[in-house]
PDB file of C-alpha atoms in Angstrom:
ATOM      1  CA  UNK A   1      -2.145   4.337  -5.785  1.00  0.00           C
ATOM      2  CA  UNK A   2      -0.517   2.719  -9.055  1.00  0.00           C
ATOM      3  CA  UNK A   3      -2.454   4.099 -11.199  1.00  0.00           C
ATOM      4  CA  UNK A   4      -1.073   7.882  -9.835  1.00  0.00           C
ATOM      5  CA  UNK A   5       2.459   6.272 -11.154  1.00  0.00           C
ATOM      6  CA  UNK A   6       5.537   7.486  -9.730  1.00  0.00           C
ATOM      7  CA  UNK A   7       4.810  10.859  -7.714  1.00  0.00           C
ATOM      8  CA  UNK A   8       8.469  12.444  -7.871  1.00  0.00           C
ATOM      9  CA  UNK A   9       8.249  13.402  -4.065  1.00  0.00           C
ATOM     10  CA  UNK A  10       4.954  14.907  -4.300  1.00  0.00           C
ATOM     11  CA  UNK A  11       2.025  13.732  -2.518  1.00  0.00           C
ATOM     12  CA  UNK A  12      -1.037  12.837  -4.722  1.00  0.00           C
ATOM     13  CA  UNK A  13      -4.768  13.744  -4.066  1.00  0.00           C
ATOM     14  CA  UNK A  14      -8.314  13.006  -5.846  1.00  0.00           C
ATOM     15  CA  UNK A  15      -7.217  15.853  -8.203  1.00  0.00           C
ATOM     16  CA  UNK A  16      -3.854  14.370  -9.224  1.00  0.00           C
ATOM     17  CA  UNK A  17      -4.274  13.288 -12.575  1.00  0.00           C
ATOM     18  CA  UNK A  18      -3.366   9.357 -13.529  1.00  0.00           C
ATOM     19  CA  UNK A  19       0.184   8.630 -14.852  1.00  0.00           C
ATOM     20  CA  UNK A  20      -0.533   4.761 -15.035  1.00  0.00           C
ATOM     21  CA  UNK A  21       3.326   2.675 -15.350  1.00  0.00           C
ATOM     22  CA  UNK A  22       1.866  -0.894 -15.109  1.00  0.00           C
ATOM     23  CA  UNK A  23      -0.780  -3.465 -16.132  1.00  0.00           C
ATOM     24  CA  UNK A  24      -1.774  -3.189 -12.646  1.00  0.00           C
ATOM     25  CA  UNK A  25      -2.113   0.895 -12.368  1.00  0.00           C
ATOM     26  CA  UNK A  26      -3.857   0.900 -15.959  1.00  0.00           C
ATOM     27  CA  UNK A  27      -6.279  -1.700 -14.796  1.00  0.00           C
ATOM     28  CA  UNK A  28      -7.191   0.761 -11.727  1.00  0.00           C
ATOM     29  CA  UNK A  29      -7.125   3.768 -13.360  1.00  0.00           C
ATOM     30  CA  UNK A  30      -9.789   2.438 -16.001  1.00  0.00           C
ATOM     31  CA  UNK A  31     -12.001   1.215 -12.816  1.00  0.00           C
ATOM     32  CA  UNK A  32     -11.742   4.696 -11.242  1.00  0.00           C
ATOM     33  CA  UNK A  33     -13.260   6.511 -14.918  1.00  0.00           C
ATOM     34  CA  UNK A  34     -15.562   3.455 -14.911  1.00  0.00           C
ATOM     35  CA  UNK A  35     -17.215   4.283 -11.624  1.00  0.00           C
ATOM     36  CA  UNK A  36     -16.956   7.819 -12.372  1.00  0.00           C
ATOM     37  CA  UNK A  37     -18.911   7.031 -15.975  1.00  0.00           C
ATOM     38  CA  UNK A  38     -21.690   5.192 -14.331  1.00  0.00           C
ATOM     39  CA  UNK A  39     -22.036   7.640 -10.931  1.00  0.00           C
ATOM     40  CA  UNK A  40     -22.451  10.533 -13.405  1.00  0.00           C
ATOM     41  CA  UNK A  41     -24.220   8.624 -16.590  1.00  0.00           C
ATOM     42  CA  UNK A  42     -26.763   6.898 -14.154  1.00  0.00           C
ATOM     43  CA  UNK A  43     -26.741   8.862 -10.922  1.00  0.00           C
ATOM     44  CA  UNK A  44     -25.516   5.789  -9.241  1.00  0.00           C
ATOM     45  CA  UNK A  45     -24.518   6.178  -5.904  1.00  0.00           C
ATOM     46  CA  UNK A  46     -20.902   4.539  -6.360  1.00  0.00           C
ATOM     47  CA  UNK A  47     -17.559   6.164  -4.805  1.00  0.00           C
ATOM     48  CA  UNK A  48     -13.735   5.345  -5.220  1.00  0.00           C
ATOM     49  CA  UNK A  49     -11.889   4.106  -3.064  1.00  0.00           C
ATOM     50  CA  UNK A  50      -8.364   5.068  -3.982  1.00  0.00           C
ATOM     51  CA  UNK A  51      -6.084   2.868  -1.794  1.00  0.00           C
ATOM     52  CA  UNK A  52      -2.452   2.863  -1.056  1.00  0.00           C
ATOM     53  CA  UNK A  53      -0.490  -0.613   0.103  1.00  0.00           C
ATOM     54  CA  UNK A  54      -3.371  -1.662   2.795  1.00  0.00           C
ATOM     55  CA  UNK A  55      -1.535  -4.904   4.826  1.00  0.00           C
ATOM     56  CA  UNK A  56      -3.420  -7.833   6.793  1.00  0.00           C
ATOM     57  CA  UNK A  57      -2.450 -11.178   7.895  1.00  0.00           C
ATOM     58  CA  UNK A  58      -4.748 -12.559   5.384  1.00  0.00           C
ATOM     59  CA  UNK A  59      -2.328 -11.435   2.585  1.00  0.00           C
ATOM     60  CA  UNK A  60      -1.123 -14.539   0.568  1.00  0.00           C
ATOM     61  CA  UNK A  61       3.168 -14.857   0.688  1.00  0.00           C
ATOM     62  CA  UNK A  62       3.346 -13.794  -3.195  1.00  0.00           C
ATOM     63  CA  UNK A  63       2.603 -10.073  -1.794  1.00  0.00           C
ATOM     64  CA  UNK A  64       6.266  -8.496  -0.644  1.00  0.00           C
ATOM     65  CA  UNK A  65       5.219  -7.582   2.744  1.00  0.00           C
ATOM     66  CA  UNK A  66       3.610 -11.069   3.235  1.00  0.00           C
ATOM     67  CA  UNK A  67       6.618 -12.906   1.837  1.00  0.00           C
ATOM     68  CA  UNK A  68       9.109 -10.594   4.010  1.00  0.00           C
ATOM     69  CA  UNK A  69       6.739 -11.214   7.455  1.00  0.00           C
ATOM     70  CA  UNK A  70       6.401 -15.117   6.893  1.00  0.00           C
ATOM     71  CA  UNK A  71      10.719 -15.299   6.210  1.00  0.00           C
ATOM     72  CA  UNK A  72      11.368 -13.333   9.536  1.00  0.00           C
ATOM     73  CA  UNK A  73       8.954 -16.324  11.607  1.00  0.00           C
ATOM     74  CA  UNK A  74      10.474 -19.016   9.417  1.00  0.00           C
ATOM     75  CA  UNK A  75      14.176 -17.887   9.958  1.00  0.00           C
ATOM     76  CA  UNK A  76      13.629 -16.666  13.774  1.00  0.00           C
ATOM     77  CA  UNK A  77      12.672 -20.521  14.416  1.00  0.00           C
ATOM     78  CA  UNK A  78      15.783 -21.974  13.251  1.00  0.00           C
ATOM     79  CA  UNK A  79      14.988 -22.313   9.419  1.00  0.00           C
ATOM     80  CA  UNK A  80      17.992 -22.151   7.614  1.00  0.00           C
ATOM     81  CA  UNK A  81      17.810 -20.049   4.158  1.00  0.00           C
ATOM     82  CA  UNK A  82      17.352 -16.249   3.007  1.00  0.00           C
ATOM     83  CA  UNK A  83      14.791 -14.491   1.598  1.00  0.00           C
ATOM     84  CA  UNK A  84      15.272 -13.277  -1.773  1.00  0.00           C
ATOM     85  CA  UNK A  85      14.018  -9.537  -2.617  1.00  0.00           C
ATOM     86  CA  UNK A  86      14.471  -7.185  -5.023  1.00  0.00           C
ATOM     87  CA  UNK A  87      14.685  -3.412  -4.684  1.00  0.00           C
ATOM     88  CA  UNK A  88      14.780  -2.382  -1.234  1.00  0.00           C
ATOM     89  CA  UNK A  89      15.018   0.979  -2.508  1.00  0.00           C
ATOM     90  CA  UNK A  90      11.494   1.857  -3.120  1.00  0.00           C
ATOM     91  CA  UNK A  91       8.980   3.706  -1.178  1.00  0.00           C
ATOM     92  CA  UNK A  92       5.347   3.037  -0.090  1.00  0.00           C
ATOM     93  CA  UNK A  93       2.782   3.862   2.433  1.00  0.00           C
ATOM     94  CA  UNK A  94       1.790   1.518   4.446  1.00  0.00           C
ATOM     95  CA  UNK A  95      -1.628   0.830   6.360  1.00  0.00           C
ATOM     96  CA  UNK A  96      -4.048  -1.400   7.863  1.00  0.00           C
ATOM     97  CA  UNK A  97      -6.189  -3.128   5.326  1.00  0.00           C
ATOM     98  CA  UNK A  98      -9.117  -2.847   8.220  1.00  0.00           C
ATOM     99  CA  UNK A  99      -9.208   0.493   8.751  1.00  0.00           C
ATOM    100  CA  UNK A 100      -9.049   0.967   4.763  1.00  0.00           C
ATOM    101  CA  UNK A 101     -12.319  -0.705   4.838  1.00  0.00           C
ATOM    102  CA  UNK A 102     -13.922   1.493   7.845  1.00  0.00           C
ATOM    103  CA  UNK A 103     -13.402   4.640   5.704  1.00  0.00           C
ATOM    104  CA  UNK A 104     -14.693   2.807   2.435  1.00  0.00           C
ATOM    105  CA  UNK A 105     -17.954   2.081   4.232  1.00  0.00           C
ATOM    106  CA  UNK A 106     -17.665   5.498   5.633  1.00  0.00           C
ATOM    107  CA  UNK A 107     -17.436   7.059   1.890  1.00  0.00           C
ATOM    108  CA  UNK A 108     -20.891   5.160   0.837  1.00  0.00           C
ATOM    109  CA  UNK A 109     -22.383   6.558   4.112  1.00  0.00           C
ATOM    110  CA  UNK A 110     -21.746  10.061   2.319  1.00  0.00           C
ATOM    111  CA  UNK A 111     -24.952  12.409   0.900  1.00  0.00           C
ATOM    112  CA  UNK A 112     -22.979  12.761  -2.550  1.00  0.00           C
ATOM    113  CA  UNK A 113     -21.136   9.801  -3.822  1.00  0.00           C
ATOM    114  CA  UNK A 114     -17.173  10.872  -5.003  1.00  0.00           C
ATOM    115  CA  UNK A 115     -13.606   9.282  -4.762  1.00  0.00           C
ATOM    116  CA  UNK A 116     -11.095   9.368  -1.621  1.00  0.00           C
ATOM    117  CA  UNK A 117      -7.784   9.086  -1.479  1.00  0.00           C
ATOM    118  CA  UNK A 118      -7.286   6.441   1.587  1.00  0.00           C
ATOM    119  CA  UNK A 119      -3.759   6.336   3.324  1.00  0.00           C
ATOM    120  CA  UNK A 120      -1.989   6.849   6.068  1.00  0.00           C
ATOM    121  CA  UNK A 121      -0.428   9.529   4.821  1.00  0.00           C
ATOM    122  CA  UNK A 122       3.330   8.120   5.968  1.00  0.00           C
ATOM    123  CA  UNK A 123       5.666   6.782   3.028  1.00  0.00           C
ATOM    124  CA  UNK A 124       8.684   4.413   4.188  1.00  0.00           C
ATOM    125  CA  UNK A 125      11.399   2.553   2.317  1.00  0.00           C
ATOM    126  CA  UNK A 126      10.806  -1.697   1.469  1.00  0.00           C
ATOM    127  CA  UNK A 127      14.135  -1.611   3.792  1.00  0.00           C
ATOM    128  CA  UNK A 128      12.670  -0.053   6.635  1.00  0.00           C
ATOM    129  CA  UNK A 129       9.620  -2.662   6.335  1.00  0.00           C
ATOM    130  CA  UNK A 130      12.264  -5.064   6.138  1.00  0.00           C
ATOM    131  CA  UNK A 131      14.559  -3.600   9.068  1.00  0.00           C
ATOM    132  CA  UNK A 132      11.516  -3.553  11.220  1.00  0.00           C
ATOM    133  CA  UNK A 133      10.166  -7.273  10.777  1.00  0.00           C
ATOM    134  CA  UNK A 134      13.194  -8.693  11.009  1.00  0.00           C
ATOM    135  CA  UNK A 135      14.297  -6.612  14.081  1.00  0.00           C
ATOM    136  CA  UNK A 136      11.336  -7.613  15.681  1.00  0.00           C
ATOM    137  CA  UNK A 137      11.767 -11.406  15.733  1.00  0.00           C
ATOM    138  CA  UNK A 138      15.639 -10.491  16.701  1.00  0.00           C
ATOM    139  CA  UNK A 139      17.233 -11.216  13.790  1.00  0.00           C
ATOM    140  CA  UNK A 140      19.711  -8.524  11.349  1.00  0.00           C
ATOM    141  CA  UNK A 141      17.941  -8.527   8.311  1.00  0.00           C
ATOM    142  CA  UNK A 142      21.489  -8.283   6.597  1.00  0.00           C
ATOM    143  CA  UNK A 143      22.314 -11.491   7.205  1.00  0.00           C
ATOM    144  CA  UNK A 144      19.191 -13.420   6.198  1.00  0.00           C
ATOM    145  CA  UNK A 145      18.461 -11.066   2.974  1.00  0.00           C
ATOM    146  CA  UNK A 146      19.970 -11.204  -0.357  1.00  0.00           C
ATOM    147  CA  UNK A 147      18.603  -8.744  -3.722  1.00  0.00           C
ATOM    148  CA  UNK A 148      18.132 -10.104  -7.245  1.00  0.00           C
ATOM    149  CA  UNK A 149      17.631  -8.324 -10.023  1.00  0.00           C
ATOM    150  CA  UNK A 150      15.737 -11.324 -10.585  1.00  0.00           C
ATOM    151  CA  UNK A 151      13.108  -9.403  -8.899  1.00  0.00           C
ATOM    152  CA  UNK A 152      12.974  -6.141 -10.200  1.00  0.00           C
ATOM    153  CA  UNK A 153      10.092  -4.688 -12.096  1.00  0.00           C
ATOM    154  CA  UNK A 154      11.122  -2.637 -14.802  1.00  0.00           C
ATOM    155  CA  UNK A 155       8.519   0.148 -14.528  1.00  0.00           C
ATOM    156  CA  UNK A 156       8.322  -0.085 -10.898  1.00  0.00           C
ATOM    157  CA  UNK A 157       7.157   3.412  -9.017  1.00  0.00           C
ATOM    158  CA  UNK A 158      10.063   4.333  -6.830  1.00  0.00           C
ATOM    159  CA  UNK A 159       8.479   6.323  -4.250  1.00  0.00           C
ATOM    160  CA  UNK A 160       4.718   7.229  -4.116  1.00  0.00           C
ATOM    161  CA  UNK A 161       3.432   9.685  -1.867  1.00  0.00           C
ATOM    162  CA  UNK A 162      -0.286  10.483  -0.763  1.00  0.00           C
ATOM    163  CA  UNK A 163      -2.249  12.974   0.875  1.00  0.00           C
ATOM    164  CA  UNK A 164      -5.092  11.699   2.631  1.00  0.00           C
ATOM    165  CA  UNK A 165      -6.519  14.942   3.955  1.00  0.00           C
ATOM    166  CA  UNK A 166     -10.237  15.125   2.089  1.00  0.00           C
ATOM    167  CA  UNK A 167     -10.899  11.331   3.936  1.00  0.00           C
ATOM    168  CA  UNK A 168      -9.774  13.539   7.137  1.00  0.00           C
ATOM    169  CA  UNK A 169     -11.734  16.242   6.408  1.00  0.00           C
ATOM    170  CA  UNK A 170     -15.228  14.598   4.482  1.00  0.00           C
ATOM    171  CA  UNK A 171     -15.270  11.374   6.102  1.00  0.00           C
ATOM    172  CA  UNK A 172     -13.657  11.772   9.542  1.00  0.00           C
ATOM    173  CA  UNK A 173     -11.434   8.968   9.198  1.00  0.00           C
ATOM    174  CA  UNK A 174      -7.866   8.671   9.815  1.00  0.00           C
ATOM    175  CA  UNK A 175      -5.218   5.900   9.335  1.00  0.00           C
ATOM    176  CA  UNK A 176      -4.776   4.630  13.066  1.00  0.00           C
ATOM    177  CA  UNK A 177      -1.848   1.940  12.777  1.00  0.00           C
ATOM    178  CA  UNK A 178       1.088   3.229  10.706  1.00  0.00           C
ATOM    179  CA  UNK A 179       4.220   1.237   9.120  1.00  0.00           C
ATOM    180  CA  UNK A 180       5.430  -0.390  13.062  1.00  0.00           C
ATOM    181  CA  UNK A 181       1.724  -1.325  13.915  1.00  0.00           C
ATOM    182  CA  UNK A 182       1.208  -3.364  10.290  1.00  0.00           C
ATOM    183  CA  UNK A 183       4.483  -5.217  10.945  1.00  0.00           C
ATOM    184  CA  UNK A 184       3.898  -5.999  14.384  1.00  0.00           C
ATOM    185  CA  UNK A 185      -0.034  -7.082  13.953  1.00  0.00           C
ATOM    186  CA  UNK A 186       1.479  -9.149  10.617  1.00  0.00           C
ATOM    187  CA  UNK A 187       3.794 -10.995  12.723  1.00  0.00           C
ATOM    188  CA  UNK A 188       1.321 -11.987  15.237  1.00  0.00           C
TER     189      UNK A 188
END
């Protein structure tokens, strides 16, 4: 979804042109025009898989939601400390990195190869995610988290929408566990 930049409220779609902000978003917009190139070029049978924030326990701590998840278990068993964020302020959408993968393998089961927009279709605050986890181990997240600017990325996309409706509608997949169901299978 980086490479769709900051959507200014409005949910994005295959047809949404690119308004890379990052390294990052630049680096997946050229991989979604280099699949494109070689599908059309060659007739390869490739698709896109256009992702938004797709969670697992297998994420390593230096991802946010990883980080936030692994200081709500450490601090709920008596760890003394904070966690250190920055923006809390931002807005994402949030889904199972599992089902992700069901409807990629669902868009190479596809007659014509094209790109798909996967997401749940929900977008939440970093403070809700945070709110959540930290309510869920019984603990006020005010009191165990602190915000550096320390942290802040200067072109960071402040909210990013998506509209997942052509995976709906072409692939008969929808996003299953929403923004709750990541925390709570995270925590586990």
């Amino acid at each position: 979804i980086e490479c769709y930049g900051d959507t200014n409220g409005v949910a994005v779609n295959e047809a949404t042109a690119f308004s890379r902000r990052s390294p990052y978003g630049v680096a997946k917009a050229s991989a979604v025009w280099l699949v494109n190139n070689y599908r059309e070029a060659y007739g390869l049978h490739a698709c896109n898989g256009i992702l938004s924030n797709h969670e697992s326990a297998l994420r390593p701590t230096r991802f946010v939601t990883q980080k936030i998840i692994q200081a709500a278990k450490r601090i709920a068993d008596g760890s003394k400390g904070h966690l250190e964020l920055g923006r809390l302020d931002v807005y994402r959408d949030w889904g199972w990195a599992a089902e992700f993968v069901e409807a990629m393998w669902l868009s190479l089961q596809q007659n014509k190869p094209d790109n798909y927009l996967i997401s749940t279709g929900q977008t939440r605050s970093l403070e809700e995610f945070v709110d959540i986890a930290f309510s869920s181990v019984g603990l006020d997240w005010r009191e165990h988290v602190v915000t550096s600017e320390l942290y802040y990325r200067p072109t960071d996309i402040m909210k990013s929408y998506t509209d997942p409706t052509k995976a709906q509608k072409q692939l008969g997949w929808k996003a299953e566990t929403m923004m709750e169901g990541v925390i709570q299978r995270m925590l586990q």
